[in-house]
Coordinates of C-alpha atoms in Angstrom, one line a residue:
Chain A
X1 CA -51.3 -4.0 -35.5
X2 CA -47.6 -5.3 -35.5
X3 CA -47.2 -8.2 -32.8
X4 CA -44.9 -6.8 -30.1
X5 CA -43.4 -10.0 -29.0
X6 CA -41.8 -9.1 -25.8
X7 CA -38.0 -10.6 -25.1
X8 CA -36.2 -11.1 -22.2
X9 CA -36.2 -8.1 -19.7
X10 CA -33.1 -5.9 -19.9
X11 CA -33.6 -3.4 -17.6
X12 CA -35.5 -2.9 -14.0
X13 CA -35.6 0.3 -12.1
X14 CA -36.7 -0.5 -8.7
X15 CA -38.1 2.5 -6.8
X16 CA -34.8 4.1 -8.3
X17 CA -33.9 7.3 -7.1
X18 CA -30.7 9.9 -7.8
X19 CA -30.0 12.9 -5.4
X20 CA -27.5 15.1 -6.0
X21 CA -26.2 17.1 -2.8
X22 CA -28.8 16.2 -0.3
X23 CA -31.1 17.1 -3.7
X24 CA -33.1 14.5 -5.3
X25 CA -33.0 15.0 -9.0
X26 CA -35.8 12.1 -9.5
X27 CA -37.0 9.3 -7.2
X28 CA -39.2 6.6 -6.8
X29 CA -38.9 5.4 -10.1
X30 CA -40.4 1.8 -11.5
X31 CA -39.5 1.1 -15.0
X32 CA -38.8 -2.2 -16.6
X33 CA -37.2 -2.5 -20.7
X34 CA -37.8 -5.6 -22.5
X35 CA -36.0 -6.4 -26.2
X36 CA -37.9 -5.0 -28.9
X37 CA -39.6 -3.0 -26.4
X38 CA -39.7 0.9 -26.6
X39 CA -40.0 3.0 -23.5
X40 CA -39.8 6.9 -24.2
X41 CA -39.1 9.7 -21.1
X42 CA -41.4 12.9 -21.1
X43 CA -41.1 15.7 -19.0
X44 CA -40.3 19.6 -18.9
X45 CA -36.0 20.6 -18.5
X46 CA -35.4 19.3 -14.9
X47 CA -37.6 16.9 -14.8
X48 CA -35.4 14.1 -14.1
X49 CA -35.2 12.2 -17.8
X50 CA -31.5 12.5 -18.4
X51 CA -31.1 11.2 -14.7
X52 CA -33.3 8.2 -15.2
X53 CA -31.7 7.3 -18.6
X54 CA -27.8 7.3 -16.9
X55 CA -29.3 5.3 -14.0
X56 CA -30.6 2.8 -16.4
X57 CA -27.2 2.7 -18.6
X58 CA -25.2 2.7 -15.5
X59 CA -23.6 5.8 -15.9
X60 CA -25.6 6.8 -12.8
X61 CA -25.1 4.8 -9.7
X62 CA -29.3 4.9 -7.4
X63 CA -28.5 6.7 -4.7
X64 CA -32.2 4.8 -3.3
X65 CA -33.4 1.9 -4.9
X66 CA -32.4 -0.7 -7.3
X67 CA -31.5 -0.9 -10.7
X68 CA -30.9 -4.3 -12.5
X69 CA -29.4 -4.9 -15.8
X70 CA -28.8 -8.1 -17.8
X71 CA -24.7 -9.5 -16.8
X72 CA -22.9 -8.4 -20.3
X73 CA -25.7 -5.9 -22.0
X74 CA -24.5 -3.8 -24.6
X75 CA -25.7 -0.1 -25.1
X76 CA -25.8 1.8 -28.1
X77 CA -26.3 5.2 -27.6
X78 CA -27.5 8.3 -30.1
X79 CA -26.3 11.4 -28.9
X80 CA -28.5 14.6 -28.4
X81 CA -27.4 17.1 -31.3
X82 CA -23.9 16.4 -31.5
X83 CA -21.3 19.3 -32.6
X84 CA -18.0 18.5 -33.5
X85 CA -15.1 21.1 -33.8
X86 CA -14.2 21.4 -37.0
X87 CA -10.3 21.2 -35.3
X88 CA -11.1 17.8 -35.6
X89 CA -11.0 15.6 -38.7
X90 CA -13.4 13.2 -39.0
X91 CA -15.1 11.5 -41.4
X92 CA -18.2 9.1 -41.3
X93 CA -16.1 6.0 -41.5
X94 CA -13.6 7.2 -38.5
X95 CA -16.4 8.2 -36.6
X96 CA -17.9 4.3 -37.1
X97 CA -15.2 3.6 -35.0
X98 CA -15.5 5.5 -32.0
X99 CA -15.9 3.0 -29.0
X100 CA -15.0 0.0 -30.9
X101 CA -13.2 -1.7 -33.5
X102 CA -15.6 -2.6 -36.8
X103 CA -14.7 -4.3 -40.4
X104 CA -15.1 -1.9 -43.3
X105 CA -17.7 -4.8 -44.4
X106 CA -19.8 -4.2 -40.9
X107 CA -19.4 -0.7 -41.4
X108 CA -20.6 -0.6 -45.0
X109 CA -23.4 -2.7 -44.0
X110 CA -24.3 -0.3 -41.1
X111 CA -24.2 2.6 -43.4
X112 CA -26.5 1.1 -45.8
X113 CA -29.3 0.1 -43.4
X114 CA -30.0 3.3 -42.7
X115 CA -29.4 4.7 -46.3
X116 CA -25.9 6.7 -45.5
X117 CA -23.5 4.2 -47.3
X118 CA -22.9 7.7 -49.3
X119 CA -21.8 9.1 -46.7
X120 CA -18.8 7.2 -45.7
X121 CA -15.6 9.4 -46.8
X122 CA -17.9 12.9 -45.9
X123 CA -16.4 15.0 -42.6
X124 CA -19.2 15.0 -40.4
X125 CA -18.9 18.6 -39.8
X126 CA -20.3 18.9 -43.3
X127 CA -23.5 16.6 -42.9
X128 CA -26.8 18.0 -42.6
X129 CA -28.7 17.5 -39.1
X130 CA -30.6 14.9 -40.6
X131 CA -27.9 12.9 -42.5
X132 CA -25.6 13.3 -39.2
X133 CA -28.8 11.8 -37.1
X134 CA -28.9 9.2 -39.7
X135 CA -24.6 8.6 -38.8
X136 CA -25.2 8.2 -35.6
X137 CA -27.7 5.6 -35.6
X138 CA -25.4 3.7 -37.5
X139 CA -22.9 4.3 -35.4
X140 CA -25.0 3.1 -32.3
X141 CA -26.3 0.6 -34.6
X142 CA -22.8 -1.3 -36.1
X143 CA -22.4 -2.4 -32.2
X144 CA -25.4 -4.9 -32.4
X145 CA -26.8 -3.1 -29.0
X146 CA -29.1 -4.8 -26.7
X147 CA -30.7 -1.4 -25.7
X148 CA -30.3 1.7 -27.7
X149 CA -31.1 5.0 -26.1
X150 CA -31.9 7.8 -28.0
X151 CA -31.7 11.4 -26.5
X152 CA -34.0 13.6 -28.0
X153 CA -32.9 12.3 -31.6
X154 CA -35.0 14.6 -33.8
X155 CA -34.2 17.5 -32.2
X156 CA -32.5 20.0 -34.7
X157 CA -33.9 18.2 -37.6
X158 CA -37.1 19.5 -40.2
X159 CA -40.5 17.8 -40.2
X160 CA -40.2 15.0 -43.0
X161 CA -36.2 14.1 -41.7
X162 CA -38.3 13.6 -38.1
X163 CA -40.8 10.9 -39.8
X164 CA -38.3 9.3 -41.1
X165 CA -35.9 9.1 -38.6
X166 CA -39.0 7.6 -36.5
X167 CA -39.6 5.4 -39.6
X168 CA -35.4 4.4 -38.5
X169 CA -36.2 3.7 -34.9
X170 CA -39.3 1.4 -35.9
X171 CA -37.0 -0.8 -38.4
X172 CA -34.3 -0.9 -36.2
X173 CA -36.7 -2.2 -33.7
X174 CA -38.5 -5.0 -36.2
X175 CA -35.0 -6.4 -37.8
X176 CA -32.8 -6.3 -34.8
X177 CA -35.2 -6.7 -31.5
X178 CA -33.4 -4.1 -29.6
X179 CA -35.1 -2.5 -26.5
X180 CA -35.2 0.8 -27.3
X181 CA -35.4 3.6 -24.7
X182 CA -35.9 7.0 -26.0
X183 CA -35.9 10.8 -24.1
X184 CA -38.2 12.8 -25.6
X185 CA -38.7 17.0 -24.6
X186 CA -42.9 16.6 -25.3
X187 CA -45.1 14.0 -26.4
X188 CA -45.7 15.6 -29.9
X189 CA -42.4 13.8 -30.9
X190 CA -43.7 10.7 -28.9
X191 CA -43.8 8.0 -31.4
X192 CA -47.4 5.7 -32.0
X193 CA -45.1 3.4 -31.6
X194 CA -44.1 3.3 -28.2
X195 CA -45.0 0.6 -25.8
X196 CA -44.6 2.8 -22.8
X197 CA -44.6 6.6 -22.1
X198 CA -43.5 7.7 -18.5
X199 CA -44.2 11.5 -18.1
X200 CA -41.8 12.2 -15.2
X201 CA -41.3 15.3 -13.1
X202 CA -39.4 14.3 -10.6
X203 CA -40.8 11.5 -9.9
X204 CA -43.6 9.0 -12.4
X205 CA -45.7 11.8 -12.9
X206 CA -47.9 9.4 -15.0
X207 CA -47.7 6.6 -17.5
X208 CA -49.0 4.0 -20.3
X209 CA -49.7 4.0 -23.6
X210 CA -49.0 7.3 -25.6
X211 CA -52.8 7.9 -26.4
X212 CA -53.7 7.2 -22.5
X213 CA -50.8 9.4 -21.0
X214 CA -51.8 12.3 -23.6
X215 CA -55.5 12.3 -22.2
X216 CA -54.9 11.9 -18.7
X217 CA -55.1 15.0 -16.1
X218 CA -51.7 14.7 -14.6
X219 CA -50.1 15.1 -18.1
X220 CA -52.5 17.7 -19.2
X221 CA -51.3 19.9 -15.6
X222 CA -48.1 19.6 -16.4
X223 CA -47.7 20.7 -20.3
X224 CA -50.7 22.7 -20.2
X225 CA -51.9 24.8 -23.1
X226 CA -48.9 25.8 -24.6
X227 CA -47.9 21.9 -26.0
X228 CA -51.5 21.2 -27.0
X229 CA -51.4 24.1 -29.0
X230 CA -48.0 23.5 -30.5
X231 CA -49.6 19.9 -30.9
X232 CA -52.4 21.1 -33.7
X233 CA -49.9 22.6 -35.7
X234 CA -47.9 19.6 -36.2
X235 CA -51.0 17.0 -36.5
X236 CA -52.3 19.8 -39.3
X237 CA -48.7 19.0 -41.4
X238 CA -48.9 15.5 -40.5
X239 CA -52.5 14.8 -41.9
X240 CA -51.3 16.7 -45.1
X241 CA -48.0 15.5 -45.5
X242 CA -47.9 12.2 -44.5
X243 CA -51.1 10.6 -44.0
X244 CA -50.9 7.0 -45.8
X245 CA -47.5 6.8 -44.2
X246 CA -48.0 4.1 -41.5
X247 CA -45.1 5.1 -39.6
X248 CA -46.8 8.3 -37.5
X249 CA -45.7 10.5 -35.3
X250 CA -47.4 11.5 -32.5
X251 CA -50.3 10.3 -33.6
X252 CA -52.5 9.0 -30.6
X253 CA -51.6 12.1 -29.0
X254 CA -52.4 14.2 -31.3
X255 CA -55.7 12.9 -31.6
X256 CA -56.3 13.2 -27.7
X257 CA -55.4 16.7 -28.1
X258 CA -57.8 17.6 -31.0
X259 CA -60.2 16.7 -27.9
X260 CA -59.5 19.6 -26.7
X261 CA -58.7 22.2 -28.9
X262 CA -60.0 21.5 -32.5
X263 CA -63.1 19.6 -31.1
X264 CA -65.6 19.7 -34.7
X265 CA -62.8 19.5 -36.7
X266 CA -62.8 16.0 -36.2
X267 CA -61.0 13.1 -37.3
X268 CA -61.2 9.3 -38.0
Chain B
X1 CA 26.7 12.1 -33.1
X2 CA 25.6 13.4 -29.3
X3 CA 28.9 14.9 -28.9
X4 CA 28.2 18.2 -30.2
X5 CA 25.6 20.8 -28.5
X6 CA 24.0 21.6 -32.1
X7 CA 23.5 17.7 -32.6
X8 CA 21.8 17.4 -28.7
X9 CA 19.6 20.2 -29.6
X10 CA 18.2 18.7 -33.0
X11 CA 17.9 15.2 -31.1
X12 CA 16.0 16.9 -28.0
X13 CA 13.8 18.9 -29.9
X14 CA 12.6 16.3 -32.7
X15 CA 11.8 14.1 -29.3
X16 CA 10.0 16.5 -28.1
X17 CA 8.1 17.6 -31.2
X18 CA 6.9 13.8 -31.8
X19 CA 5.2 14.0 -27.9
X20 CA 3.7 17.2 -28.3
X21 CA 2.5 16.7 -31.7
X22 CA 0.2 14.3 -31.2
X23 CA -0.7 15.6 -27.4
X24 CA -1.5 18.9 -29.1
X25 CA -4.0 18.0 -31.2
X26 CA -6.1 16.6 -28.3
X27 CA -5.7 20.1 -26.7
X28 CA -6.4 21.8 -29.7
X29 CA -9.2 19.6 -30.0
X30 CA -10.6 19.9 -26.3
X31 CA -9.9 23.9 -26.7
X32 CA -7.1 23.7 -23.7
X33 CA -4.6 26.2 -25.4
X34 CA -5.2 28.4 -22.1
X35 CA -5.7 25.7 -19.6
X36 CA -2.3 24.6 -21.2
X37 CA -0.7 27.8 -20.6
X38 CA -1.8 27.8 -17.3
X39 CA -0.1 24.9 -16.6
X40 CA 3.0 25.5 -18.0
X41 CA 3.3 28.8 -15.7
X42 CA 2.9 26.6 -13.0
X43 CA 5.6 25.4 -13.9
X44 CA 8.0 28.3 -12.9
X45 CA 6.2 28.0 -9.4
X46 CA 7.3 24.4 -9.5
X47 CA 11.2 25.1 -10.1
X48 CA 10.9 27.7 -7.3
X49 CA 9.6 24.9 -5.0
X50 CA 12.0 22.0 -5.5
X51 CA 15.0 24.5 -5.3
X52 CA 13.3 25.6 -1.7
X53 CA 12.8 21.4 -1.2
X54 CA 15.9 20.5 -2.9
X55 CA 14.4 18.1 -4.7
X56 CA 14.6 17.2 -8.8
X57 CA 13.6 20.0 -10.7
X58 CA 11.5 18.1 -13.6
X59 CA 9.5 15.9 -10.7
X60 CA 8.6 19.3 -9.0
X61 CA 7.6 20.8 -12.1
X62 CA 5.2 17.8 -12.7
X63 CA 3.4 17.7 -9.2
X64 CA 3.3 21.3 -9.5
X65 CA 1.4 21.5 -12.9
X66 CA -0.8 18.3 -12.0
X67 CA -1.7 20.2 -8.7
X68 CA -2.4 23.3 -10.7
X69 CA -4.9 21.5 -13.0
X70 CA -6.5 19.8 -10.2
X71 CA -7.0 22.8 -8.3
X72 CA -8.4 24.1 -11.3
X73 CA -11.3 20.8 -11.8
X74 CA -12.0 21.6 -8.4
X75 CA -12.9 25.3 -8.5
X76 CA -14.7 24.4 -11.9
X77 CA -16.8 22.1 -10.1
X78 CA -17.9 24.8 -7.8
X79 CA -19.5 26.9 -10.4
X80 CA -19.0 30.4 -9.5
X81 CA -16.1 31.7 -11.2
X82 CA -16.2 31.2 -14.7
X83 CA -13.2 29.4 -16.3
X84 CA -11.9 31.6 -18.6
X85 CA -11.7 33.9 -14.9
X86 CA -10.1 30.6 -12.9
X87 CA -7.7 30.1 -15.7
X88 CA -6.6 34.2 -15.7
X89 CA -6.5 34.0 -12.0
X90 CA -4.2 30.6 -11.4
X91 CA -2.3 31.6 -14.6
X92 CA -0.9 34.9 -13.5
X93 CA -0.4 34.0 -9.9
X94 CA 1.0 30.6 -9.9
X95 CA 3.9 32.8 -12.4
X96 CA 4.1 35.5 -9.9
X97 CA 4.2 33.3 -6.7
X98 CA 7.0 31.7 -8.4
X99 CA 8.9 34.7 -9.6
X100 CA 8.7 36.3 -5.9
X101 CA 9.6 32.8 -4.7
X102 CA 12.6 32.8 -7.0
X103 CA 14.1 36.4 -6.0
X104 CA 14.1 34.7 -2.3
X105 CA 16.5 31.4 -3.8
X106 CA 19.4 34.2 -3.5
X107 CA 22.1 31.2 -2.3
X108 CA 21.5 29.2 -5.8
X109 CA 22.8 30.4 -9.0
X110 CA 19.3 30.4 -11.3
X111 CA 19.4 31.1 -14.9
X112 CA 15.3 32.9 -15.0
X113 CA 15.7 33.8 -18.5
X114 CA 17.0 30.3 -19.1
X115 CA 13.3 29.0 -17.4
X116 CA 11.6 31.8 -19.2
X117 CA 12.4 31.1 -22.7
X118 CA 14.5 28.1 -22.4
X119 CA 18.2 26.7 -23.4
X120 CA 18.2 23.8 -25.7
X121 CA 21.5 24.6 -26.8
X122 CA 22.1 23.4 -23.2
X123 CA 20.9 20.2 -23.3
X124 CA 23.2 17.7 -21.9
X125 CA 23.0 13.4 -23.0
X126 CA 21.2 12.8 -19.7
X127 CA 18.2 15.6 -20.5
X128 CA 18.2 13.6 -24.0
X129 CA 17.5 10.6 -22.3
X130 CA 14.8 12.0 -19.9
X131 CA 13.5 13.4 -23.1
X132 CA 13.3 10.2 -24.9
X133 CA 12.0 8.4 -22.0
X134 CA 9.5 10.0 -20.8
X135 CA 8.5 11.4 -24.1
X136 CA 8.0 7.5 -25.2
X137 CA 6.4 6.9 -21.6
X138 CA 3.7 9.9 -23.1
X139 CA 3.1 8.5 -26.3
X140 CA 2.6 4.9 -24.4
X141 CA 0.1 6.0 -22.5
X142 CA -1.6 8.0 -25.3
X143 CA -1.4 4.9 -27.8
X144 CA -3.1 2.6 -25.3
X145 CA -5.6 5.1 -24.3
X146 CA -6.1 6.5 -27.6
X147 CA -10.2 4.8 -28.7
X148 CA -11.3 6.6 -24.9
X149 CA -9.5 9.6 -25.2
X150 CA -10.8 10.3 -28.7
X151 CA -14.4 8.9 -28.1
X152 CA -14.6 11.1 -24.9
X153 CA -13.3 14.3 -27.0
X154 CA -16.5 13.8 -29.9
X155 CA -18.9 13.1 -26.8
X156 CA -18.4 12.4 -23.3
X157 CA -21.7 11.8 -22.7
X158 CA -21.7 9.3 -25.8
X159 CA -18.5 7.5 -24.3
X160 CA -19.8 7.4 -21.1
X161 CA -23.2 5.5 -21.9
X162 CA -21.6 3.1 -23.8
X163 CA -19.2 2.1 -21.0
X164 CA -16.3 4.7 -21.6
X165 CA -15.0 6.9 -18.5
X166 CA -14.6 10.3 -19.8
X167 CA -13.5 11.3 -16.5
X168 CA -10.5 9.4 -16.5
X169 CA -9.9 10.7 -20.3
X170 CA -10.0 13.9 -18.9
X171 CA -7.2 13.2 -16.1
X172 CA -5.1 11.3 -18.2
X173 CA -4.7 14.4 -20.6
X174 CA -3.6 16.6 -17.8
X175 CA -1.4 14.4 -16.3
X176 CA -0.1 13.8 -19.9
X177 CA 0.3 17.7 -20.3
X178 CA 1.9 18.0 -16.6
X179 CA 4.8 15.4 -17.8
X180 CA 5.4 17.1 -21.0
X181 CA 5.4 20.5 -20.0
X182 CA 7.9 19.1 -17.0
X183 CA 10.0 17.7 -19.4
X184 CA 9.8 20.2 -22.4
X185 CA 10.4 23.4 -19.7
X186 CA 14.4 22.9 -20.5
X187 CA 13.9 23.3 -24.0
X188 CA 11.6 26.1 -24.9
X189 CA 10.8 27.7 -21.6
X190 CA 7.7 28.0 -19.5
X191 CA 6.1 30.9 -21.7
X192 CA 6.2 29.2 -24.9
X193 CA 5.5 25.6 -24.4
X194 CA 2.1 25.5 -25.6
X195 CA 2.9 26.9 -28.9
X196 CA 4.6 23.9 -29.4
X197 CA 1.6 21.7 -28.7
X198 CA -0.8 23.9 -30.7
X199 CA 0.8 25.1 -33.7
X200 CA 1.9 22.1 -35.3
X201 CA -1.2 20.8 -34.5
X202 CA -3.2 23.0 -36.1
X203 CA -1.5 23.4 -38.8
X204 CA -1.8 19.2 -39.7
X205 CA -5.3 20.1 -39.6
X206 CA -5.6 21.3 -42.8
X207 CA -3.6 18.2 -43.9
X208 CA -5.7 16.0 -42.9
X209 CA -8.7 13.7 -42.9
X210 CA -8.4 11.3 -39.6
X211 CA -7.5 12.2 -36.0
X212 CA -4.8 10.2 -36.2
X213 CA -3.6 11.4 -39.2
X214 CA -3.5 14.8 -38.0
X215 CA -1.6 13.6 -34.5
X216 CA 1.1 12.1 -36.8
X217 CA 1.6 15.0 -39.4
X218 CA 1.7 17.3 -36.2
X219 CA 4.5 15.4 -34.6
X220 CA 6.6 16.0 -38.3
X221 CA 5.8 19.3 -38.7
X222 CA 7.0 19.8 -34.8
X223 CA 10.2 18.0 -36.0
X224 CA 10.3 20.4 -39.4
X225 CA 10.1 23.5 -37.3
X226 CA 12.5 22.4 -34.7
X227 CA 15.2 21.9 -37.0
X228 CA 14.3 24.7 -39.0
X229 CA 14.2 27.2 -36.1
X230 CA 17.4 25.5 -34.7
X231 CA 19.3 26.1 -38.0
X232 CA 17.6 29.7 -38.2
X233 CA 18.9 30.8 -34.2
X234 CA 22.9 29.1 -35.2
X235 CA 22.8 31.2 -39.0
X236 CA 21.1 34.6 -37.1
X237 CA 22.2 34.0 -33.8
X238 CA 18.6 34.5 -32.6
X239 CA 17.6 32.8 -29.3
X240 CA 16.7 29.4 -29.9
X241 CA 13.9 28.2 -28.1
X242 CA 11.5 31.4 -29.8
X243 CA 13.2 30.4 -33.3
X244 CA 11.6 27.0 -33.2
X245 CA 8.4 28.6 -32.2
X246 CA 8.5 31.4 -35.1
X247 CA 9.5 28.5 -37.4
X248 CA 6.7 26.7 -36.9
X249 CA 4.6 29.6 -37.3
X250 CA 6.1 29.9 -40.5
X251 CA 5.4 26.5 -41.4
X252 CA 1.7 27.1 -40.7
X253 CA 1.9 30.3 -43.1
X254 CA 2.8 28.6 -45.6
X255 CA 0.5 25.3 -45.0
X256 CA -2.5 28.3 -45.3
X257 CA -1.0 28.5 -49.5
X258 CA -1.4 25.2 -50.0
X259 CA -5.0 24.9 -51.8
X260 CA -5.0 20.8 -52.1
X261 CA -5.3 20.6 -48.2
X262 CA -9.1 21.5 -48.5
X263 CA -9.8 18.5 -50.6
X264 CA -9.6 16.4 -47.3
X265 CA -12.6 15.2 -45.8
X266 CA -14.6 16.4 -48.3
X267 CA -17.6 14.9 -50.0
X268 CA -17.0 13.4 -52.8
X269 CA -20.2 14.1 -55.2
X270 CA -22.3 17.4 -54.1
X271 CA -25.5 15.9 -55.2
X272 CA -28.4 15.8 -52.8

């Protein structure tokens, strides 16, 4: 549908592994993330996602294998549910701030793009999950990122916020170019959008496209039932809700799915 | 103006209020109140130790309480004992080790109640100037540090993927806290320290909308209460280093009556 024009490569994982103790925590990973590229991390708790992301930002150092990133890249980076103690004051505009120095006009502007400008003199402590998500984009957003990675950004957020916030990513993707690199917790919140999906479980457990990673065997052994059947219940409210929405979530998967479970029901 | 022992006091005490103002909120913010504490009973371990070493009491106090707290990353690190249990455990002993230690010092005249609850009626122009010195040397460091220290408070992970090093946060704060626990121990005394770094902070809370508001309304309110408590201990002839403390509890009393403080930080319209 939409072209994706692929930019200059950001970052390569070569064969990149992290052990911890004598432990590996993931290994043998191959990932590459080009500009306006999105790349989204699957996998059950353990499986190695958060590991793979802070070797790809740095924060990690491979303990086997390479990892290459672009001389002067700049990350923006949207926290998993963040809580803040209500000890400390701070309100939308201070929190614009956090890791670097911003004009109110950039911050205004950074607000707006992702419909929070009436948010600016709030305490976050009083946002909903939602408008908060929304915040932190921004946030991530005002530094004009080359990569922005997203952990689990829709978790603690209702239905409709998690469209739009996926409706976010998308725009933020189109009008800036940004590789985005997302960690997900199933492939129900796996957007249509994504260019690649890597299921990972210690190690590349399988990947591609979000429809071909949904169908294959290795991803079917290791969510089994229980996602596919959490799946139908959210493709159910998504055909109701939101069908002439473009924007889609989880939609090639679901579909794979329906294979499966609702086969007769049909779609298309 | 420094010739008098009621003048010294006042000078000491708003020096030392406008360090641990802003110092406390990040503990009040990190929830270190008890990791504080611990600390600053180290510190009685650390007096004992540079008497038995002969060396100066403030720089023993120091390694001492940064030993403590490193000790106490350490043992975290290894995941068996939780740390409410590490903190109970190095807390209480480091002060008893330390007490014991001190009953052995028999050759050196030692002023325990003086370490306990502190003298700063006692302060002479030379503690004024290690006051004011290291006390800017703290607020240096904090200043300059002050975008990673804050950033890694909200979110280390956050801070850390977008190039910050919440680690180093982290053991700037506790070296921070060693230097002004060394430093403050004259004053107040090892057992009440930490009110001092959490009370005006949390008071300024309700005062304000921005960290940085809050660390500067602390650092008054720290001043307020020092020379209220000071004027309160020469009028009742109460000890001094508790009067500051119950004055600043006071203050916070009172800061609870004021109904405009909730206005901060709050939304302007309610509308959806």
């Amino acid at each position: 549908m939409n072209m994706r024009a692929r930019g200059e490569t950001l970052i390569t994982l070569a064969k990149a592994g992290h052990a911890r103790g004598g432990r590996p925590l993931v290994e043998g990973i191959d990932l590459t993330i080009a500009r306006g590229e999105i790349v989204t991390l699957i996998g059950p708790n353990g499986s190695g996602k958060s590991t793979t992301a802070k070797m790809a930002t740095g924060v990690l150092k491979p303990t086997s294998g390479t990892v290459i990133r672009k001389p002067g890249l700049t990350i923006g980076y949207v926290p998993q549910k963040l809580s803040i103690d209500w000890t400390l004051p701070l309100t939308v505009e201070r929190l614009m701030t956090l890791t670097g120095s911003f004009s109110s006009g950039a911050i205004e502007a950074a607000l707006s793009a992702v419909g929070a400008l009436r948010l600016l003199h709030a305490a976050v402590q009083e946002l909903s999950g939602g408008e908060f998500q929304r915040v932190l984009f921004a946030r991530a957003m005002i530094r004009k990122p080359d990569l922005l990675v997203l952990d689990e950004p829709v978790q603690g957020v209702d239905f409709s916020g998690e469209v739009a916030l996926y409706e976010l990513v998308r725009q933020i993707r189109d009008t800036t170019g940004a590789g985005i690199l997302m960690i997900s917790h199933d492939l129900h919140v796996v957007m249509a959008e994504t260019d690649t999906v890597l299921c990972l479980n210690g190690h590349v457990c399988c990947r591609g496209t979000p429809s071909a990673v949904k169908s294959s065997p290795e991803y079917l052994a290791l969510f089994g039932p229980r996602a596919a059947s959490t799946l139908a219940i959210y493709e159910h409210h998504h055909d109701h809700e939101h069908h002439d929405d473009g924007c889609v979530v989880g939609k090639g998967g679901a579909h794979a799915h329906r294979h499966h479970e609702h086969a007769g029901h049909g779609h298309g | 103006m420094l010739a008098d022992f009621f003048s010294r006091a006042i000078v000491a005490g708003i020096g030392l209020a406008a360090v641990t103002g802003p110092l406390g909120c990040f503990v009040v913010w990190r929830r270190m109140a008890y990791f504080g504490d611990t600390m600053a009973h180290s510190a009685l371990l650390g007096v004992a130790i540079s008497l038995l070493l002969s060396i100066n009491i403030t720089f023993g106090v120091f390694v001492v309480a940064a030993l403590v707290a490193g000790a106490l990353l350490l043992l975290q690190r290894q995941n068996t004992l939780s740390t409410d249990a590490l903190l109970g455990l190095l807390s209480h002993s480091s002060l008893a080790v330390g007490l014991v230690l001190v009953g052995f010092l028999t050759t050196v005249r030692f002023d325990l109640m003086g370490l306990l609850f502190g003298d700063i009626l006692a302060v002479s122009v030379n503690d004024i100037f290690v006051i004011y010195g290291g006390g800017a040397a703290i607020l240096a460091v904090l200043a300059l540090n002050w975008r990673p220290l804050l950033a890694a408070t909200v979110s280390p992970e956050l801070a850390e993927a977008e190039g910050l090093n919440p680690e180093v946060s982290r053991i700037v704060l506790m070296l921070l806290m060693a230097l002004v626990i060394a430093i403050a121990m004259n004053l107040v005394g090892v057992l009440l320290i930490t009110s001092l770094l959490i009370i005006p902070a949390v008071t300024a809370r309700r005062l304000s909308a921005t960290p940085e508001m809050m660390a500067l309304i602390a650092a008054g309110l720290g001043a307020m209460a020092v020379v209220g408590g000071l004027y309160g201990s020469l009028t009742w002839d109460t000890a001094s280093g508790p009067s500051i403390v119950v004055a600043a509890l006071m203050i916070f009393l009172i800061s609870l009556a004021v109904p405009t403080a909730r206005l901060f930080g709050r939304r302007p319209s309610h509308g959806a």
